[in-house]
CSV table of C-alpha atoms and ligand atoms in Angstrom, one decimal:
chain,number,residue,atom,x,y,z
X,167,MET,CA,32.9,-27.1,-87.3
X,168,ALA,CA,35.5,-27.7,-84.9
X,169,GLU,CA,38.6,-25.5,-85.3
X,170,TYR,CA,41.7,-27.4,-84.6
X,171,VAL,CA,45.1,-25.6,-83.4
X,172,LEU,CA,46.4,-29.2,-84.0
X,173,GLU,CA,46.0,-32.3,-85.8
X,174,ALA,CA,48.2,-35.1,-85.6
X,175,SER,CA,47.3,-38.3,-87.6
X,176,ASN,CA,48.8,-41.9,-87.3
X,177,LEU,CA,52.0,-40.5,-85.4
X,178,SER,CA,54.4,-43.3,-84.5
X,179,ARG,CA,57.9,-42.9,-82.9
X,180,ILE,CA,60.6,-45.9,-83.2
X,181,TYR,CA,63.7,-45.2,-81.4
X,182,ASN,CA,67.1,-46.7,-83.0
X,183,LYS,CA,64.9,-47.5,-86.0
X,184,ASP,CA,66.9,-50.0,-88.3
X,185,THR,CA,68.9,-51.3,-85.6
X,186,GLU,CA,68.4,-54.5,-83.6
X,187,ASN,CA,67.8,-51.9,-80.6
X,188,ALA,CA,64.6,-50.3,-82.4
X,189,PHE,CA,61.7,-49.6,-79.9
X,190,GLU,CA,58.5,-48.4,-80.8
X,191,ALA,CA,57.7,-46.0,-77.7
X,192,LEU,CA,54.7,-44.3,-79.8
X,193,HIS,CA,52.3,-46.7,-81.5
X,194,PRO,CA,50.2,-45.0,-84.4
X,195,THR,CA,48.3,-42.3,-82.5
X,196,GLU,CA,45.6,-39.8,-83.4
X,197,VAL,CA,45.5,-36.4,-81.4
X,198,GLN,CA,43.5,-33.4,-82.1
X,199,ILE,CA,43.4,-30.1,-80.0
X,200,GLU,CA,40.7,-27.9,-80.7
X,201,LYS,CA,40.8,-24.0,-80.2
X,202,GLY,CA,40.2,-23.8,-76.3
X,203,ASP,CA,40.8,-27.3,-75.2
X,204,PHE,CA,42.8,-28.3,-72.1
X,205,VAL,CA,43.9,-31.5,-72.4
X,206,ALA,CA,45.8,-33.5,-69.8
X,207,ILE,CA,48.1,-36.3,-70.6
X,208,MET,CA,48.7,-39.2,-68.1
X,209,GLY,CA,50.0,-42.4,-68.0
X,210,PRO,CA,52.5,-44.7,-66.0
X,211,SER,CA,56.1,-43.7,-66.2
X,212,GLY,CA,57.7,-44.9,-69.5
X,213,ALA,CA,54.2,-45.0,-71.5
X,214,GLY,CA,55.5,-42.5,-73.9
X,215,LYS,CA,54.0,-38.9,-72.7
X,216,THR,CA,57.5,-37.2,-73.2
X,217,THR,CA,57.9,-38.8,-76.5
X,218,LEU,CA,54.3,-37.7,-77.6
X,219,VAL,CA,54.9,-34.4,-76.2
X,220,MET,CA,58.2,-33.6,-78.1
X,221,ILE,CA,56.6,-34.6,-81.1
X,222,LEU,CA,53.6,-32.4,-80.7
X,223,SER,CA,55.9,-29.3,-79.8
X,224,LEU,CA,57.8,-29.8,-82.6
X,225,LEU,CA,60.9,-30.8,-81.1
X,226,ASP,CA,61.1,-34.2,-82.2
X,227,LYS,CA,60.0,-35.8,-85.6
X,228,PRO,CA,57.8,-38.9,-85.8
X,229,THR,CA,58.8,-41.7,-87.2
X,230,THR,CA,55.3,-42.0,-89.1
X,231,GLY,CA,52.3,-39.9,-89.6
X,232,ARG,CA,51.7,-35.9,-89.8
X,233,ILE,CA,51.1,-32.9,-88.0
X,234,LYS,CA,48.8,-30.1,-89.3
X,235,LEU,CA,48.9,-26.6,-87.7
X,236,ASP,CA,46.1,-24.4,-87.9
X,237,GLY,CA,44.8,-26.5,-90.6
X,238,ARG,CA,48.2,-26.7,-92.9
X,239,PRO,CA,50.4,-29.9,-92.6
X,240,THR,CA,53.9,-29.0,-91.5
X,241,TYR,CA,55.5,-30.4,-94.5
X,242,ASP,CA,53.9,-27.3,-96.1
X,243,TYR,CA,56.1,-25.0,-93.6
X,244,SER,CA,59.9,-23.6,-94.5
X,245,GLU,CA,62.2,-24.1,-91.9
X,246,LYS,CA,61.9,-20.4,-90.9
X,247,GLU,CA,58.1,-20.5,-90.7
X,248,LEU,CA,58.4,-23.6,-88.3
X,249,ALA,CA,61.0,-22.0,-86.1
X,250,ASN,CA,58.6,-18.8,-86.1
X,251,TYR,CA,55.6,-21.0,-85.3
X,252,ARG,CA,57.5,-22.8,-82.4
X,253,ASN,CA,58.8,-19.3,-81.0
X,254,GLU,CA,55.5,-17.4,-81.2
X,255,SER,CA,52.5,-19.6,-81.4
X,256,LEU,CA,54.0,-22.5,-79.0
X,257,GLY,CA,54.3,-22.1,-75.5
X,258,PHE,CA,56.7,-24.8,-74.4
X,259,ILE,CA,57.1,-25.2,-70.6
X,260,SER,CA,59.0,-27.8,-68.9
X,261,MET,CA,60.9,-27.6,-65.6
X,262,ASP,CA,64.1,-29.4,-67.5
X,263,LEU,CA,64.1,-25.9,-69.2
X,264,ILE,CA,66.7,-23.4,-67.6
X,265,LEU,CA,66.9,-19.8,-67.5
X,266,TRP,CA,70.0,-18.1,-68.7
X,267,PRO,CA,72.0,-17.2,-65.5
X,268,ASN,CA,73.7,-14.1,-66.8
X,269,LEU,CA,70.3,-12.6,-67.9
X,270,THR,CA,67.7,-10.9,-65.7
X,271,ILE,CA,64.3,-12.5,-64.9
X,272,GLU,CA,63.0,-10.0,-67.3
X,273,GLU,CA,65.5,-10.7,-70.1
X,274,ASN,CA,64.9,-14.3,-69.8
X,275,ILE,CA,61.0,-14.1,-70.1
X,276,ALA,CA,61.6,-11.6,-72.9
X,277,LEU,CA,63.7,-13.9,-74.9
X,278,PRO,CA,60.8,-15.0,-77.3
X,279,MET,CA,59.9,-11.7,-77.9
X,280,THR,CA,63.6,-10.3,-78.5
X,281,ILE,CA,63.7,-13.0,-80.7
X,282,ALA,CA,60.9,-12.0,-82.9
X,283,LYS,CA,62.3,-8.6,-82.8
X,284,LYS,CA,59.6,-7.1,-81.3
X,285,ASN,CA,59.5,-3.3,-80.3
X,286,LYS,CA,61.6,-2.7,-77.1
X,287,ALA,CA,58.3,-0.7,-75.3
X,288,GLU,CA,55.9,-3.8,-76.2
X,289,ILE,CA,58.3,-6.1,-74.9
X,290,LYS,CA,58.8,-4.3,-71.5
X,291,ALA,CA,54.9,-4.0,-71.2
X,292,ARG,CA,54.1,-7.5,-72.0
X,293,VAL,CA,56.7,-9.0,-69.5
X,294,LEU,CA,55.6,-6.9,-66.9
X,295,GLU,CA,52.0,-8.0,-67.6
X,296,VAL,CA,52.6,-11.8,-67.6
X,297,ALA,CA,55.0,-11.3,-64.6
X,298,LYS,CA,52.0,-10.0,-62.4
X,299,LEU,CA,49.9,-12.6,-63.8
X,300,CYS,CA,52.3,-15.1,-62.3
X,301,GLY,CA,53.0,-12.8,-59.2
X,302,ILE,CA,56.9,-12.2,-59.9
X,303,GLU,CA,56.8,-8.3,-60.9
X,304,GLN,CA,59.2,-7.5,-57.9
X,305,ILE,CA,61.8,-9.8,-59.3
X,306,LEU,CA,62.4,-8.7,-62.8
X,307,LYS,CA,65.5,-7.1,-62.2
X,308,LYS,CA,67.3,-10.0,-60.2
X,309,LYS,CA,69.5,-12.7,-61.9
X,310,PRO,CA,68.1,-16.2,-61.4
X,311,ASP,CA,70.2,-17.5,-58.7
X,312,LYS,CA,69.0,-14.4,-56.6
X,313,CYS,CA,65.4,-16.2,-56.6
X,314,SER,CA,63.5,-19.0,-55.2
X,315,GLY,CA,62.9,-22.5,-56.8
X,316,GLY,CA,59.0,-21.3,-57.0
X,317,GLN,CA,60.0,-17.8,-58.8
X,318,ARG,CA,62.2,-19.3,-61.2
X,319,GLN,CA,59.6,-21.8,-62.0
X,320,ARG,CA,56.9,-19.2,-62.6
X,321,ALA,CA,59.6,-17.0,-64.8
X,322,ILE,CA,59.6,-20.1,-67.1
X,323,VAL,CA,56.1,-20.1,-67.1
X,324,CYS,CA,56.0,-16.3,-68.1
X,325,ARG,CA,58.5,-17.0,-70.9
X,326,GLY,CA,56.2,-19.8,-72.0
X,327,ILE,CA,53.3,-17.6,-72.0
X,328,VAL,CA,54.7,-14.1,-73.0
X,329,SER,CA,54.4,-14.5,-77.0
X,330,ASN,CA,50.5,-15.0,-76.3
X,331,PRO,CA,51.0,-18.6,-77.9
X,332,LYS,CA,48.0,-20.3,-79.6
X,333,PHE,CA,48.6,-23.2,-77.7
X,334,ILE,CA,50.9,-24.5,-74.5
X,335,VAL,CA,52.6,-27.4,-74.3
X,336,ALA,CA,53.5,-28.1,-70.6
X,337,ASP,CA,55.3,-31.0,-69.3
X,338,GLU,CA,54.9,-31.4,-65.6
X,339,PRO,CA,54.7,-27.8,-65.3
X,340,THR,CA,54.1,-27.8,-61.6
X,341,GLY,CA,56.8,-30.7,-60.7
X,342,ASN,CA,58.5,-28.7,-58.1
X,343,LEU,CA,56.0,-26.1,-56.7
X,344,ASP,CA,54.1,-26.5,-53.2
X,345,SER,CA,50.4,-27.1,-53.8
X,346,LYS,CA,49.5,-23.0,-53.4
X,347,ASN,CA,52.0,-22.3,-56.2
X,348,SER,CA,50.9,-25.0,-58.3
X,349,HIS,CA,47.0,-24.1,-57.9
X,350,GLU,CA,48.0,-20.5,-58.8
X,351,VAL,CA,49.9,-21.6,-62.1
X,352,LEU,CA,47.1,-24.1,-63.0
X,353,GLY,CA,44.4,-21.5,-62.3
X,354,LEU,CA,46.7,-19.2,-64.6
X,355,PHE,CA,46.5,-21.8,-67.6
X,356,GLN,CA,42.7,-22.2,-67.0
X,357,GLN,CA,42.4,-18.3,-67.4
X,358,LEU,CA,44.4,-18.4,-70.6
X,359,ASN,CA,42.5,-21.3,-71.8
X,360,GLN,CA,39.2,-19.4,-71.2
X,361,GLN,CA,40.4,-16.9,-73.4
X,362,GLY,CA,41.1,-19.3,-76.0
X,363,THR,CA,44.5,-20.7,-75.6
X,364,GLY,CA,44.8,-24.4,-76.2
X,365,VAL,CA,46.7,-26.3,-73.3
X,366,LEU,CA,48.4,-29.7,-73.3
X,367,LEU,CA,49.8,-30.8,-70.2
X,368,VAL,CA,51.5,-33.8,-69.1
X,369,THR,CA,51.2,-34.7,-65.8
X,370,HIS,CA,51.3,-38.0,-63.2
X,371,ASP,CA,48.9,-36.0,-60.8
X,372,CYS,CA,45.2,-36.2,-60.9
X,373,GLN,CA,44.6,-33.0,-59.1
X,374,VAL,CA,46.9,-31.4,-61.8
X,375,ALA,CA,44.7,-32.9,-64.5
X,376,SER,CA,41.5,-32.2,-62.8
X,377,TYR,CA,42.0,-28.8,-64.0
X,378,SER,CA,41.7,-30.1,-68.1
X,379,THR,CA,38.5,-30.4,-70.1
X,380,LYS,CA,40.1,-33.6,-71.4
X,381,THR,CA,42.7,-36.4,-70.0
X,382,ILE,CA,44.2,-38.8,-72.6
X,383,TYR,CA,46.0,-41.6,-70.8
X,384,ILE,CA,48.7,-43.5,-72.4
X,385,GLU,CA,50.1,-46.9,-71.5
X,386,ASP,CA,52.8,-48.8,-73.7
X,387,GLY,CA,52.9,-46.2,-75.9
X,388,LYS,CA,49.0,-46.2,-77.0
X,389,ILE,CA,46.2,-44.0,-76.1
X,390,SER,CA,43.8,-46.5,-74.0
X,391,LYS,CA,41.6,-44.2,-72.2
X,392,VAL,CA,40.1,-40.8,-72.6
X,393,LEU,CA,38.1,-38.9,-70.3
X,394,GLU,CA,36.3,-35.8,-70.8
X,395,ARG,CA,35.2,-33.5,-68.1
X,396,LYS,CA,31.7,-32.4,-69.7
X,397,ASP,CA,29.6,-30.8,-67.3
X,398,ARG,CA,31.0,-32.5,-64.0
X,399,SER,CA,32.6,-30.4,-61.2
X,400,GLN,CA,36.3,-30.5,-60.7
X,401,GLN,CA,35.8,-32.4,-57.5
X,402,GLU,CA,33.8,-35.2,-59.6
X,403,TYR,CA,36.3,-35.1,-62.4
X,404,TYR,CA,39.1,-35.4,-60.1
X,405,GLU,CA,37.3,-38.1,-58.5
X,406,GLU,CA,36.6,-40.1,-61.9
X,407,LEU,CA,40.6,-39.5,-62.6
X,408,VAL,CA,41.9,-41.2,-59.5
X,409,GLU,CA,39.8,-44.0,-60.3
X,410,LEU,CA,40.9,-44.1,-64.0
X,411,THR,CA,44.2,-44.1,-63.0
X,412,SER,CA,44.2,-46.5,-59.7
X,413,ASP,CA,43.3,-49.2,-62.2
X,414,ASN,CA,46.6,-48.9,-63.2
X,415,ILE,CA,48.1,-48.7,-59.8
X,416,GLU,CA,46.1,-51.9,-58.7
X,417,GLU,CA,47.8,-53.8,-61.6
X,418,LEU,CA,51.2,-53.4,-59.7
X,419,PHE,CA,50.0,-55.4,-56.7
L,508,ADP,P1,57.2,-41.2,-70.2
L,508,ADP,O1,57.2,-39.6,-70.5
L,508,ADP,O2,55.6,-41.6,-70.3
L,508,ADP,O3,57.9,-41.6,-68.8
L,508,ADP,P2,59.2,-41.5,-72.4
L,508,ADP,O4,58.1,-41.1,-73.7
L,508,ADP,O5,60.2,-40.4,-71.8
L,508,ADP,O6,57.5,-42.0,-71.4
L,508,ADP,O7,59.7,-43.1,-72.8
L,508,ADP,C1,58.8,-43.9,-73.6
L,508,ADP,C2,59.7,-45.1,-74.0
L,508,ADP,O8,60.6,-44.6,-74.8
L,508,ADP,C3,60.5,-45.5,-72.6
L,508,ADP,O9,60.7,-47.1,-72.5
L,508,ADP,C4,61.5,-45.0,-72.8
L,508,ADP,O10,62.9,-45.9,-72.3
L,508,ADP,C5,62.1,-45.3,-74.2
L,508,ADP,N1,63.1,-44.1,-74.8
L,508,ADP,C6,62.8,-42.7,-74.6
L,508,ADP,N2,63.5,-41.7,-75.2
L,508,ADP,C7,64.4,-42.6,-76.0
L,508,ADP,C8,65.7,-42.4,-76.3
L,508,ADP,N3,65.9,-41.8,-77.0
L,508,ADP,N4,65.9,-43.8,-77.2
L,508,ADP,C9,65.5,-45.1,-76.8
L,508,ADP,N5,64.6,-45.3,-76.0
L,508,ADP,C10,63.7,-44.2,-75.6
């Protein structure tokens, strides 16, 4: 039987509900993330991707619907349990996140473990481990303003995975990276995924989505297409994704 890390049913989001500006950005939607899934969310700008991701990463509440984490509905969790879940089981990575300027890269990466009151030796060892995975172990003692944009972005990725989360939610995680760095970060997600971490990734880029096992395409707040990689090669999957998204581009002309 499928083992779900996250199951969302009937999720919708109406902004400015009960006002004349009410806008249904997300129509009732079902999403399931199985243990070990690597799901990409694609779709045109304004389609509702960020709205969905904010809800799935528990940073916003849906207008209708419910979310089950590890088979247990979120309304069953106390606020403290949800905060712990968000901190330890869910790795949220977005390039809109910042690193604290007064903390070193090491302290920034360590934050989720520091908040969870893990012991210092364990934190130090784990931070070094993820920094090595992302190739930034040489900048751990530096402050963010002494690092390059790519190094800062990798540090944000490290902070997102340091607690060994059950699943990672990443909103355009390679947005500002060059292609070599992007492939390295995506390769890392793939590696974590193969070890059992669920990955949910928002992107507009078919190359990035081609690392996933399943792509959900959203238009006008609704899931309009789902494409599974199955046993296709990454190149074949990429070509299908280009075809899937080009339908939409053609409509513009
Ligand atoms: P995407 O991430 O696919 O670009 P969003 O989820 O950001 O799309 O937005 C979906 C729709 O909801 C857009 O039309 C956007 O203008 C609208 N929207 C997003 N956030 C808000 C908000 N806080 N208040 C009102 N409308 C919003």
